[in-house]
Amino acid sequence: MAPWAHALLTEVLQPGGLAVDLTAGNGRDTDFLFRLVGEHGRVLAFDVQEEALQATASLLEQQGAKIRSGSLKAGEPYAESGIYLVHDCHSRLTSYLSEPVPAIIATLGCLPDSDTAFATASPSTLSALRAALELLLPGGRLAVICYVDPSGRATEAEKVQQLFAGLPPEYWDVLHFSVPNRQVAPTLLVVERRPR
Ligand SMILES: C[S@@+](CC[C@H](N)C(=O)[O-])C[C@H]1O[C@@H](n2cnc3c(N)ncnc32)[C@H](O)[C@@H]1O
């Protein structure tokens, strides 16, 4: 699903722009956002795992990105171009950021082969996604990739879908991508704030 999510965000993110990765993980989504905004843009990348932020920093440094500060603290400025790593729960998004954002991504679940104790969980995920919706610029997009576990449980994915299904269509367009020819597959939800 990542290439589809990236394709849909590519349409709304310009060089020099601002983007948010709600789940930095190994840094692949942050790296994609950085390639779009370029050296004059800014990306804020959240993760609760220090090692995920280290992996993201090392990947982005290899791409020539400037990593700003060890980790951004709530209320600190983030006006300079570069990658800002945020070691905090994504539900606290608005403690860090208050300006409109054109592109936000969240790849839910946990890192491959890592401790499932660090998997995303519905309560904080839903708070983060509500905050992300508030911050979206008109015409901006939020892409959420939801994984289901091998037993097919999709609780978090269902809750995300319910949240987005309840958005008033006058203000929001919601797309839902699924893979009907696989029993267990991620889904992608993309929300666009309708341009005024
Ligand atoms: C599937 S991975 C993300 C993959 C990543 N986007 C990439 O491109 O490599 C999910 C990440 O979400 C992080 N996470 C879990 N709960 C979180 C929370 N409440 N706030 C921020 N990050 C969280 C995990 O630590 C994990 O690194």
PDB file of N, CA, C and O in Angstrom, residues 104-132:
ATOM      1  N   ILE A 104       0.006  14.382   5.400  1.00  0.00           N
ATOM      2  CA  ILE A 104       0.303  13.650   6.645  1.00  0.00           C
ATOM      3  C   ILE A 104       0.150  12.160   6.346  1.00  0.00           C
ATOM      4  O   ILE A 104      -0.789  11.754   5.648  1.00  0.00           O
ATOM      5  N   ILE A 105       1.082  11.364   6.875  1.00  0.00           N
ATOM      6  CA  ILE A 105       0.996   9.908   6.666  1.00  0.00           C
ATOM      7  C   ILE A 105       1.101   9.189   8.005  1.00  0.00           C
ATOM      8  O   ILE A 105       1.776   9.667   8.926  1.00  0.00           O
ATOM      9  N   ALA A 106       0.401   8.062   8.098  1.00  0.00           N
ATOM     10  CA  ALA A 106       0.530   7.177   9.262  1.00  0.00           C
ATOM     11  C   ALA A 106       0.501   5.744   8.757  1.00  0.00           C
ATOM     12  O   ALA A 106      -0.471   5.343   8.126  1.00  0.00           O
ATOM     13  N   THR A 107       1.596   5.013   8.989  1.00  0.00           N
ATOM     14  CA  THR A 107       1.590   3.575   8.703  1.00  0.00           C
ATOM     15  C   THR A 107       1.464   2.888  10.060  1.00  0.00           C
ATOM     16  O   THR A 107       2.388   2.950  10.879  1.00  0.00           O
ATOM     17  N   LEU A 108       0.297   2.290  10.284  1.00  0.00           N
ATOM     18  CA  LEU A 108      -0.010   1.744  11.614  1.00  0.00           C
ATOM     19  C   LEU A 108       0.600   0.349  11.783  1.00  0.00           C
ATOM     20  O   LEU A 108       1.086  -0.258  10.837  1.00  0.00           O
ATOM     21  N   GLY A 109       0.550  -0.145  13.037  1.00  0.00           N
ATOM     22  CA  GLY A 109       1.102  -1.465  13.333  1.00  0.00           C
ATOM     23  C   GLY A 109       2.421  -1.317  14.065  1.00  0.00           C
ATOM     24  O   GLY A 109       2.624  -0.340  14.788  1.00  0.00           O
ATOM     25  N   CYS A 110       3.309  -2.304  13.894  1.00  0.00           N
ATOM     26  CA  CYS A 110       4.618  -2.198  14.541  1.00  0.00           C
ATOM     27  C   CYS A 110       5.707  -2.509  13.529  1.00  0.00           C
ATOM     28  O   CYS A 110       5.433  -2.966  12.417  1.00  0.00           O
ATOM     29  N   LEU A 111       6.935  -2.234  13.913  1.00  0.00           N
ATOM     30  CA  LEU A 111       8.059  -2.500  13.019  1.00  0.00           C
ATOM     31  C   LEU A 111       8.165  -4.000  12.779  1.00  0.00           C
ATOM     32  O   LEU A 111       7.913  -4.789  13.685  1.00  0.00           O
ATOM     33  N   PRO A 112       8.563  -4.418  11.570  1.00  0.00           N
ATOM     34  CA  PRO A 112       8.727  -5.848  11.320  1.00  0.00           C
ATOM     35  C   PRO A 112       9.710  -6.450  12.325  1.00  0.00           C
ATOM     36  O   PRO A 112      10.718  -5.825  12.653  1.00  0.00           O
ATOM     37  N   ASP A 113       9.396  -7.625  12.834  1.00  0.00           N
ATOM     38  CA  ASP A 113      10.255  -8.366  13.771  1.00  0.00           C
ATOM     39  C   ASP A 113      10.564  -7.578  15.043  1.00  0.00           C
ATOM     40  O   ASP A 113      11.630  -7.744  15.638  1.00  0.00           O
ATOM     41  N   SER A 114       9.673  -6.687  15.443  1.00  0.00           N
ATOM     42  CA  SER A 114       9.985  -5.953  16.677  1.00  0.00           C
ATOM     43  C   SER A 114       8.901  -6.238  17.712  1.00  0.00           C
ATOM     44  O   SER A 114       7.917  -6.915  17.446  1.00  0.00           O
ATOM     45  N   ASP A 115       9.123  -5.665  18.892  1.00  0.00           N
ATOM     46  CA  ASP A 115       8.254  -5.883  20.035  1.00  0.00           C
ATOM     47  C   ASP A 115       6.851  -5.330  19.755  1.00  0.00           C
ATOM     48  O   ASP A 115       6.687  -4.125  19.517  1.00  0.00           O
ATOM     49  N   THR A 116       5.840  -6.209  19.816  1.00  0.00           N
ATOM     50  CA  THR A 116       4.476  -5.738  19.506  1.00  0.00           C
ATOM     51  C   THR A 116       3.951  -4.799  20.598  1.00  0.00           C
ATOM     52  O   THR A 116       2.915  -4.175  20.422  1.00  0.00           O
ATOM     53  N   ALA A 117       4.693  -4.710  21.726  1.00  0.00           N
ATOM     54  CA  ALA A 117       4.291  -3.745  22.764  1.00  0.00           C
ATOM     55  C   ALA A 117       4.322  -2.327  22.193  1.00  0.00           C
ATOM     56  O   ALA A 117       3.655  -1.434  22.712  1.00  0.00           O
ATOM     57  N   PHE A 118       5.076  -2.128  21.133  1.00  0.00           N
ATOM     58  CA  PHE A 118       5.172  -0.791  20.531  1.00  0.00           C
ATOM     59  C   PHE A 118       4.259  -0.627  19.309  1.00  0.00           C
ATOM     60  O   PHE A 118       4.408   0.334  18.553  1.00  0.00           O
ATOM     61  N   ALA A 119       3.337  -1.568  19.132  1.00  0.00           N
ATOM     62  CA  ALA A 119       2.397  -1.416  18.012  1.00  0.00           C
ATOM     63  C   ALA A 119       1.471  -0.238  18.293  1.00  0.00           C
ATOM     64  O   ALA A 119       1.206   0.101  19.460  1.00  0.00           O
ATOM     65  N   THR A 120       0.999   0.392  17.254  1.00  0.00           N
ATOM     66  CA  THR A 120       0.035   1.480  17.443  1.00  0.00           C
ATOM     67  C   THR A 120      -1.239   0.900  18.072  1.00  0.00           C
ATOM     68  O   THR A 120      -1.546  -0.276  17.893  1.00  0.00           O
ATOM     69  N   ALA A 121      -1.958   1.736  18.808  1.00  0.00           N
ATOM     70  CA  ALA A 121      -3.167   1.275  19.508  1.00  0.00           C
ATOM     71  C   ALA A 121      -4.302   2.256  19.236  1.00  0.00           C
ATOM     72  O   ALA A 121      -4.080   3.472  19.171  1.00  0.00           O
ATOM     73  N   SER A 122      -5.513   1.680  19.122  1.00  0.00           N
ATOM     74  CA  SER A 122      -6.650   2.502  18.657  1.00  0.00           C
ATOM     75  C   SER A 122      -6.848   3.828  19.399  1.00  0.00           C
ATOM     76  O   SER A 122      -7.049   4.845  18.734  1.00  0.00           O
ATOM     77  N   PRO A 123      -6.825   3.869  20.759  1.00  0.00           N
ATOM     78  CA  PRO A 123      -7.154   5.158  21.390  1.00  0.00           C
ATOM     79  C   PRO A 123      -6.215   6.286  20.960  1.00  0.00           C
ATOM     80  O   PRO A 123      -6.672   7.363  20.567  1.00  0.00           O
ATOM     81  N   SER A 124      -4.886   6.016  21.010  1.00  0.00           N
ATOM     82  CA  SER A 124      -3.959   7.096  20.630  1.00  0.00           C
ATOM     83  C   SER A 124      -3.977   7.327  19.121  1.00  0.00           C
ATOM     84  O   SER A 124      -3.846   8.462  18.649  1.00  0.00           O
ATOM     85  N   THR A 125      -4.157   6.253  18.356  1.00  0.00           N
ATOM     86  CA  THR A 125      -4.237   6.428  16.898  1.00  0.00           C
ATOM     87  C   THR A 125      -5.413   7.336  16.542  1.00  0.00           C
ATOM     88  O   THR A 125      -5.261   8.277  15.749  1.00  0.00           O
ATOM     89  N   LEU A 126      -6.571   7.081  17.149  1.00  0.00           N
ATOM     90  CA  LEU A 126      -7.749   7.899  16.801  1.00  0.00           C
ATOM     91  C   LEU A 126      -7.553   9.347  17.224  1.00  0.00           C
ATOM     92  O   LEU A 126      -7.911  10.277  16.492  1.00  0.00           O
ATOM     93  N   SER A 127      -6.939   9.569  18.407  1.00  0.00           N
ATOM     94  CA  SER A 127      -6.671  10.968  18.831  1.00  0.00           C
ATOM     95  C   SER A 127      -5.736  11.633  17.836  1.00  0.00           C
ATOM     96  O   SER A 127      -5.926  12.794  17.459  1.00  0.00           O
ATOM     97  N   ALA A 128      -4.692  10.895  17.413  1.00  0.00           N
ATOM     98  CA  ALA A 128      -3.720  11.475  16.475  1.00  0.00           C
ATOM     99  C   ALA A 128      -4.401  11.792  15.143  1.00  0.00           C
ATOM    100  O   ALA A 128      -4.149  12.854  14.547  1.00  0.00           O
ATOM    101  N   LEU A 129      -5.246  10.898  14.680  1.00  0.00           N
ATOM    102  CA  LEU A 129      -5.883  11.128  13.374  1.00  0.00           C
ATOM    103  C   LEU A 129      -6.881  12.288  13.447  1.00  0.00           C
ATOM    104  O   LEU A 129      -6.987  13.077  12.505  1.00  0.00           O
ATOM    105  N   ARG A 130      -7.579  12.427  14.575  1.00  0.00           N
ATOM    106  CA  ARG A 130      -8.483  13.594  14.729  1.00  0.00           C
ATOM    107  C   ARG A 130      -7.672  14.886  14.698  1.00  0.00           C
ATOM    108  O   ARG A 130      -8.058  15.853  14.048  1.00  0.00           O
ATOM    109  N   ALA A 131      -6.547  14.876  15.394  1.00  0.00           N
ATOM    110  CA  ALA A 131      -5.679  16.072  15.407  1.00  0.00           C
ATOM    111  C   ALA A 131      -5.142  16.342  14.000  1.00  0.00           C
ATOM    112  O   ALA A 131      -5.079  17.498  13.552  1.00  0.00           O
ATOM    113  N   ALA A 132      -4.779  15.275  13.294  1.00  0.00           N
ATOM    114  CA  ALA A 132      -4.241  15.433  11.931  1.00  0.00           C
ATOM    115  C   ALA A 132      -5.309  16.033  11.015  1.00  0.00           C
ATOM    116  O   ALA A 132      -5.006  16.908  10.193  1.00  0.00           O
TER     117      ALA A 132
END
